Amino acid sequence: MISLDSIELGRQLMTTTSQGTNQTMKFFIDTADINEIKELAATGLVDGVTTNPSLVAKSGRKFLDVVREICEVVPGPVSAEVVATDHATMLKEADKLSAIAENVVVKVPLTVDGLKTCKVLTGRGIKTNVTLCFSPAQALLAAKAGATYISPFVGRLDDVGTDGMQLIADIIAIYSSYAHLETEVLVASVRHPMHVIEAAKMGADVATLPPSLLKQMFNHPLTDKGLAAFLADWAKSGQSIL
Ligand code: E4P
């Protein structure tokens, strides 16, 4: 019989394994704009990239070219989404996408065919990102299909009057109950820094952020004010470090 203590121990081990003792939340950027990716990758704070068909259309570029170029700039996981809706064609598209580079993660929608495709790809050792997740039940199915990442869309839930962050809490609670489970929670449709802060407090594995939001996270008016005061005082001292 499993005791309450061993359940708690299992949860702690799961946390240590999935987060890594030194590893904080990973940041992916949610864009297909190569210039923004290059700019932010230069900070050294970008762990990966997510794209979707809308973002690719907005870039005005050819999908396969964009994915190839992103994979050259960012060594971490780069999600590229299939657009077929049936299993057989999804698999063909997945083969083409995953052949682009080793760091391509095939993104599939949370549908029956999407999860069938996820299961096959996982069996072949190809990483997957199950997207358009809006409920804990869907997240449970994605984990059973062996998804590498589950992408719950918090902003789009907030938009329809449902608490997006509660979905993250529910998924983390469910996944934490199973020590063997390796699916990472990738918080998507993130709209403001508080989404990121709340997700980090819950121990979500990844947040994918629009470039403008990642830039926004660096800023605080007191940092600017404080730095201006330090530099003015330093100038008065007449000193130089170099
Ligand atoms: C995630 O992979 C999606 O591309 C993205 O986060 C969707 O965000 P949106 O709801 O702002 O379009």
Short mmCIF file of C-alpha atoms and ligand atoms in Angstrom, two decimals:
data_model
loop_
_atom_site.label_atom_id
_atom_site.label_comp_id
_atom_site.label_asym_id
_atom_site.label_seq_id
_atom_site.Cartn_x
_atom_site.Cartn_y
_atom_site.Cartn_z
CA MET A 1 0.00 0.00 0.00
CA ILE A 2 1.28 3.48 -0.85
CA SER A 3 1.51 5.76 2.20
CA LEU A 4 0.87 9.48 2.21
CA ASP A 5 4.57 10.00 3.00
CA SER A 6 5.68 8.12 -0.11
CA ILE A 7 3.25 10.14 -2.25
CA GLU A 8 4.78 13.34 -0.90
CA LEU A 9 8.30 11.96 -1.50
CA GLY A 10 7.29 11.08 -5.07
CA ARG A 11 6.06 14.63 -5.64
CA GLN A 12 9.31 16.09 -4.32
CA LEU A 13 11.37 13.77 -6.52
CA MET A 14 9.25 14.67 -9.53
CA THR A 15 9.84 18.35 -8.83
CA THR A 16 13.57 17.82 -8.50
CA THR A 17 13.73 15.75 -11.68
CA SER A 18 11.61 17.92 -13.94
CA GLN A 19 12.89 21.28 -12.74
CA GLY A 20 16.49 20.29 -12.02
CA THR A 21 17.86 21.60 -8.75
CA ASN A 22 19.56 24.61 -10.34
CA GLN A 23 17.19 25.18 -13.18
CA THR A 24 14.64 27.94 -13.14
CA MET A 25 11.73 28.33 -15.55
CA LYS A 26 12.77 28.09 -19.18
CA PHE A 27 11.88 30.97 -21.51
CA PHE A 28 10.88 30.27 -25.08
CA ILE A 29 9.97 33.11 -27.43
CA ASP A 30 6.72 32.94 -29.29
CA THR A 31 7.45 34.37 -32.73
CA ALA A 32 8.51 33.52 -36.27
CA ASP A 33 10.31 36.86 -36.68
CA ILE A 34 13.98 35.95 -37.15
CA ASN A 35 15.26 39.44 -36.34
CA GLU A 36 13.49 39.49 -32.98
CA ILE A 37 14.76 35.97 -32.30
CA LYS A 38 18.36 37.02 -33.07
CA GLU A 39 18.06 40.12 -30.87
CA LEU A 40 16.72 38.21 -27.88
CA ALA A 41 18.92 35.13 -28.36
CA ALA A 42 21.89 37.48 -27.89
CA THR A 43 20.82 38.02 -24.25
CA GLY A 44 21.59 34.36 -23.56
CA LEU A 45 18.22 34.07 -21.83
CA VAL A 46 16.28 32.35 -24.59
CA ASP A 47 15.95 28.58 -24.18
CA GLY A 48 13.80 27.88 -27.22
CA VAL A 49 11.23 29.17 -29.71
CA THR A 50 7.60 28.40 -30.44
CA THR A 51 5.85 29.22 -33.69
CA ASN A 52 2.33 28.64 -34.91
CA PRO A 53 0.69 28.96 -38.36
CA SER A 54 -0.58 32.49 -37.56
CA LEU A 55 2.90 33.68 -36.54
CA VAL A 56 4.43 32.15 -39.68
CA ALA A 57 1.79 33.82 -41.87
CA LYS A 58 2.54 37.14 -40.12
CA SER A 59 6.27 36.76 -40.93
CA GLY A 60 5.37 36.65 -44.65
CA ARG A 61 8.09 34.04 -45.20
CA LYS A 62 8.20 30.39 -46.31
CA PHE A 63 7.56 28.12 -43.33
CA LEU A 64 10.36 25.61 -43.92
CA ASP A 65 12.92 28.38 -44.52
CA VAL A 66 11.90 30.17 -41.32
CA VAL A 67 12.13 27.00 -39.23
CA ARG A 68 15.56 26.18 -40.68
CA GLU A 69 16.84 29.67 -39.93
CA ILE A 70 15.46 29.72 -36.39
CA CYS A 71 17.08 26.35 -35.68
CA GLU A 72 20.43 27.76 -36.80
CA VAL A 73 20.13 30.69 -34.37
CA VAL A 74 18.66 28.89 -31.35
CA PRO A 75 20.11 25.52 -30.34
CA GLY A 76 17.23 24.81 -27.96
CA PRO A 77 13.82 23.34 -28.86
CA VAL A 78 12.04 25.03 -31.79
CA SER A 79 8.36 24.15 -32.14
CA ALA A 80 7.01 23.88 -35.69
CA GLU A 81 3.32 23.08 -36.09
CA VAL A 82 1.66 20.67 -38.50
CA VAL A 83 -1.34 22.05 -40.37
CA ALA A 84 -3.00 18.82 -41.52
CA THR A 85 -5.97 17.64 -39.47
CA ASP A 86 -5.78 13.90 -40.25
CA HIS A 87 -3.29 11.51 -38.66
CA ALA A 88 -1.68 10.20 -41.87
CA THR A 89 -0.96 13.65 -43.30
CA MET A 90 0.12 14.98 -39.91
CA LEU A 91 2.74 12.23 -39.79
CA LYS A 92 4.02 13.12 -43.27
CA GLU A 93 4.27 16.79 -42.30
CA ALA A 94 5.96 15.84 -39.04
CA ASP A 95 8.59 13.83 -40.94
CA LYS A 96 9.33 16.81 -43.16
CA LEU A 97 9.53 19.23 -40.24
CA SER A 98 11.67 17.02 -38.02
CA ALA A 99 14.11 16.43 -40.90
CA ILE A 100 14.95 20.17 -40.91
CA ALA A 101 17.08 20.06 -37.76
CA GLU A 102 17.62 17.98 -34.64
CA ASN A 103 16.10 20.64 -32.38
CA VAL A 104 12.73 20.75 -34.17
CA VAL A 105 9.84 19.89 -31.87
CA VAL A 106 6.73 18.86 -33.80
CA LYS A 107 3.68 20.75 -32.63
CA VAL A 108 0.33 19.01 -32.97
CA PRO A 109 -3.14 20.22 -31.99
CA LEU A 110 -5.00 18.63 -29.12
CA THR A 111 -7.34 16.54 -31.23
CA VAL A 112 -7.78 12.78 -31.53
CA ASP A 113 -5.61 12.74 -34.65
CA GLY A 114 -3.13 15.11 -33.04
CA LEU A 115 -2.68 12.84 -30.03
CA LYS A 116 -2.44 9.72 -32.21
CA THR A 117 0.34 11.50 -34.10
CA CYS A 118 1.98 12.55 -30.84
CA LYS A 119 2.04 8.96 -29.62
CA VAL A 120 3.65 7.68 -32.84
CA LEU A 121 6.24 10.49 -32.91
CA THR A 122 7.14 9.92 -29.26
CA GLY A 123 7.63 6.22 -30.04
CA ARG A 124 10.07 7.26 -32.76
CA GLY A 125 12.00 9.50 -30.37
CA ILE A 126 10.74 12.75 -31.93
CA LYS A 127 9.91 15.55 -29.49
CA THR A 128 6.37 16.89 -29.51
CA ASN A 129 4.46 19.94 -28.29
CA VAL A 130 0.71 19.43 -27.91
CA THR A 131 -0.92 22.80 -28.46
CA LEU A 132 -4.34 24.39 -27.97
CA CYS A 133 -4.88 22.84 -24.55
CA PHE A 134 -7.75 24.40 -22.60
CA SER A 135 -8.62 21.82 -19.94
CA PRO A 136 -6.95 19.54 -17.37
CA ALA A 137 -8.59 16.51 -19.03
CA GLN A 138 -6.92 17.40 -22.33
CA ALA A 139 -3.57 17.80 -20.54
CA LEU A 140 -3.96 14.35 -19.00
CA LEU A 141 -4.57 12.83 -22.45
CA ALA A 142 -1.51 14.60 -23.88
CA ALA A 143 0.66 13.19 -21.09
CA LYS A 144 -0.68 9.70 -21.78
CA ALA A 145 0.23 10.20 -25.45
CA GLY A 146 3.80 10.89 -24.30
CA ALA A 147 3.94 14.59 -25.22
CA THR A 148 7.27 16.27 -24.51
CA TYR A 149 5.41 19.54 -23.84
CA ILE A 150 1.80 20.44 -23.16
CA SER A 151 0.83 23.99 -24.11
CA PRO A 152 -2.09 25.36 -22.09
CA PHE A 153 -3.23 28.76 -23.46
CA VAL A 154 -3.78 31.00 -20.44
CA GLY A 155 -4.50 34.31 -22.20
CA ARG A 156 -7.17 32.89 -24.47
CA LEU A 157 -8.93 31.39 -21.43
CA ASP A 158 -8.78 34.73 -19.60
CA ASP A 159 -10.27 36.32 -22.74
CA VAL A 160 -13.43 34.21 -22.36
CA GLY A 161 -13.78 34.82 -18.63
CA THR A 162 -12.10 31.62 -17.39
CA ASP A 163 -9.06 31.74 -15.09
CA GLY A 164 -6.15 30.64 -17.29
CA MET A 165 -3.72 30.32 -14.38
CA GLN A 166 -6.07 27.92 -12.59
CA LEU A 167 -5.59 25.58 -15.55
CA ILE A 168 -1.82 25.69 -14.99
CA ALA A 169 -2.29 24.92 -11.28
CA ASP A 170 -4.59 21.99 -12.12
CA ILE A 171 -2.21 20.51 -14.69
CA ILE A 172 0.79 20.79 -12.36
CA ALA A 173 -1.21 19.14 -9.56
CA ILE A 174 -2.19 16.26 -11.85
CA TYR A 175 1.25 15.76 -13.38
CA SER A 176 2.91 15.96 -9.95
CA SER A 177 0.87 12.96 -8.85
CA TYR A 178 2.78 10.69 -11.22
CA ALA A 179 6.51 10.48 -10.58
CA HIS A 180 7.34 8.85 -13.93
CA LEU A 181 5.59 11.47 -16.02
CA GLU A 182 7.98 13.57 -18.11
CA THR A 183 5.64 15.91 -20.00
CA GLU A 184 6.69 19.52 -19.35
CA VAL A 185 4.16 22.27 -18.74
CA LEU A 186 4.74 25.01 -21.32
CA VAL A 187 2.63 28.03 -20.42
CA ALA A 188 1.40 29.60 -23.67
CA SER A 189 -0.73 32.54 -24.77
CA VAL A 190 1.04 34.59 -22.12
CA ARG A 191 -0.08 38.21 -22.15
CA HIS A 192 1.62 40.04 -19.26
CA PRO A 193 4.40 39.64 -16.66
CA MET A 194 1.98 38.50 -13.93
CA HIS A 195 1.17 35.40 -15.99
CA VAL A 196 4.90 34.62 -15.95
CA ILE A 197 5.30 35.34 -12.22
CA GLU A 198 2.29 33.21 -11.27
CA ALA A 199 3.47 30.37 -13.53
CA ALA A 200 6.95 30.51 -11.97
CA LYS A 201 5.48 30.41 -8.45
CA MET A 202 3.66 27.23 -9.46
CA GLY A 203 6.87 25.71 -10.83
CA ALA A 204 5.80 25.55 -14.49
CA ASP A 205 8.65 24.19 -16.61
CA VAL A 206 8.48 26.70 -19.48
CA ALA A 207 6.77 29.94 -20.49
CA THR A 208 6.65 31.00 -24.12
CA LEU A 209 6.60 34.77 -24.39
CA PRO A 210 5.95 37.27 -27.16
CA PRO A 211 9.26 39.17 -27.71
CA SER A 212 7.72 42.42 -26.41
CA LEU A 213 6.83 40.73 -23.12
CA LEU A 214 10.31 39.32 -22.56
CA LYS A 215 11.71 42.83 -23.15
CA GLN A 216 9.11 44.30 -20.77
CA MET A 217 10.31 41.96 -18.01
CA PHE A 218 13.72 43.66 -17.89
CA ASN A 219 12.22 47.05 -17.09
CA HIS A 220 11.52 48.85 -13.84
CA PRO A 221 11.40 52.66 -13.49
CA LEU A 222 13.31 52.47 -10.19
CA THR A 223 16.13 50.59 -11.95
CA ASP A 224 16.40 53.41 -14.53
CA LYS A 225 16.19 56.09 -11.84
CA GLY A 226 18.69 54.33 -9.59
CA LEU A 227 21.18 53.79 -12.41
CA ALA A 228 20.96 57.43 -13.51
CA ALA A 229 21.71 58.54 -9.92
CA PHE A 230 24.65 56.13 -9.54
CA LEU A 231 26.18 57.29 -12.84
CA ALA A 232 25.73 60.97 -11.99
CA ASP A 233 27.47 60.46 -8.61
CA TRP A 234 30.23 58.41 -10.26
CA ALA A 235 30.85 61.15 -12.84
CA LYS A 236 31.25 63.66 -9.98
CA SER A 237 33.91 61.43 -8.37
CA GLY A 238 36.11 61.82 -11.47
CA GLN A 239 37.16 58.14 -11.30
CA SER A 240 37.42 55.40 -13.95
CA ILE A 241 37.47 51.64 -13.48
CA LEU A 242 39.51 50.94 -16.62
C1 E4P B 1 1.94 28.93 -28.28
O1 E4P B 1 2.69 28.11 -28.73
C2 E4P B 1 1.10 29.80 -29.11
O2 E4P B 1 1.80 30.06 -30.30
C3 E4P B 1 0.84 31.14 -28.48
O3 E4P B 1 1.31 31.23 -27.16
C4 E4P B 1 -0.55 31.63 -28.69
O4 E4P B 1 -0.67 32.91 -28.11
P1 E4P B 1 -1.86 33.90 -28.45
O5 E4P B 1 -3.07 33.43 -27.72
O6 E4P B 1 -1.39 35.23 -27.91
O7 E4P B 1 -2.05 33.89 -29.93
#
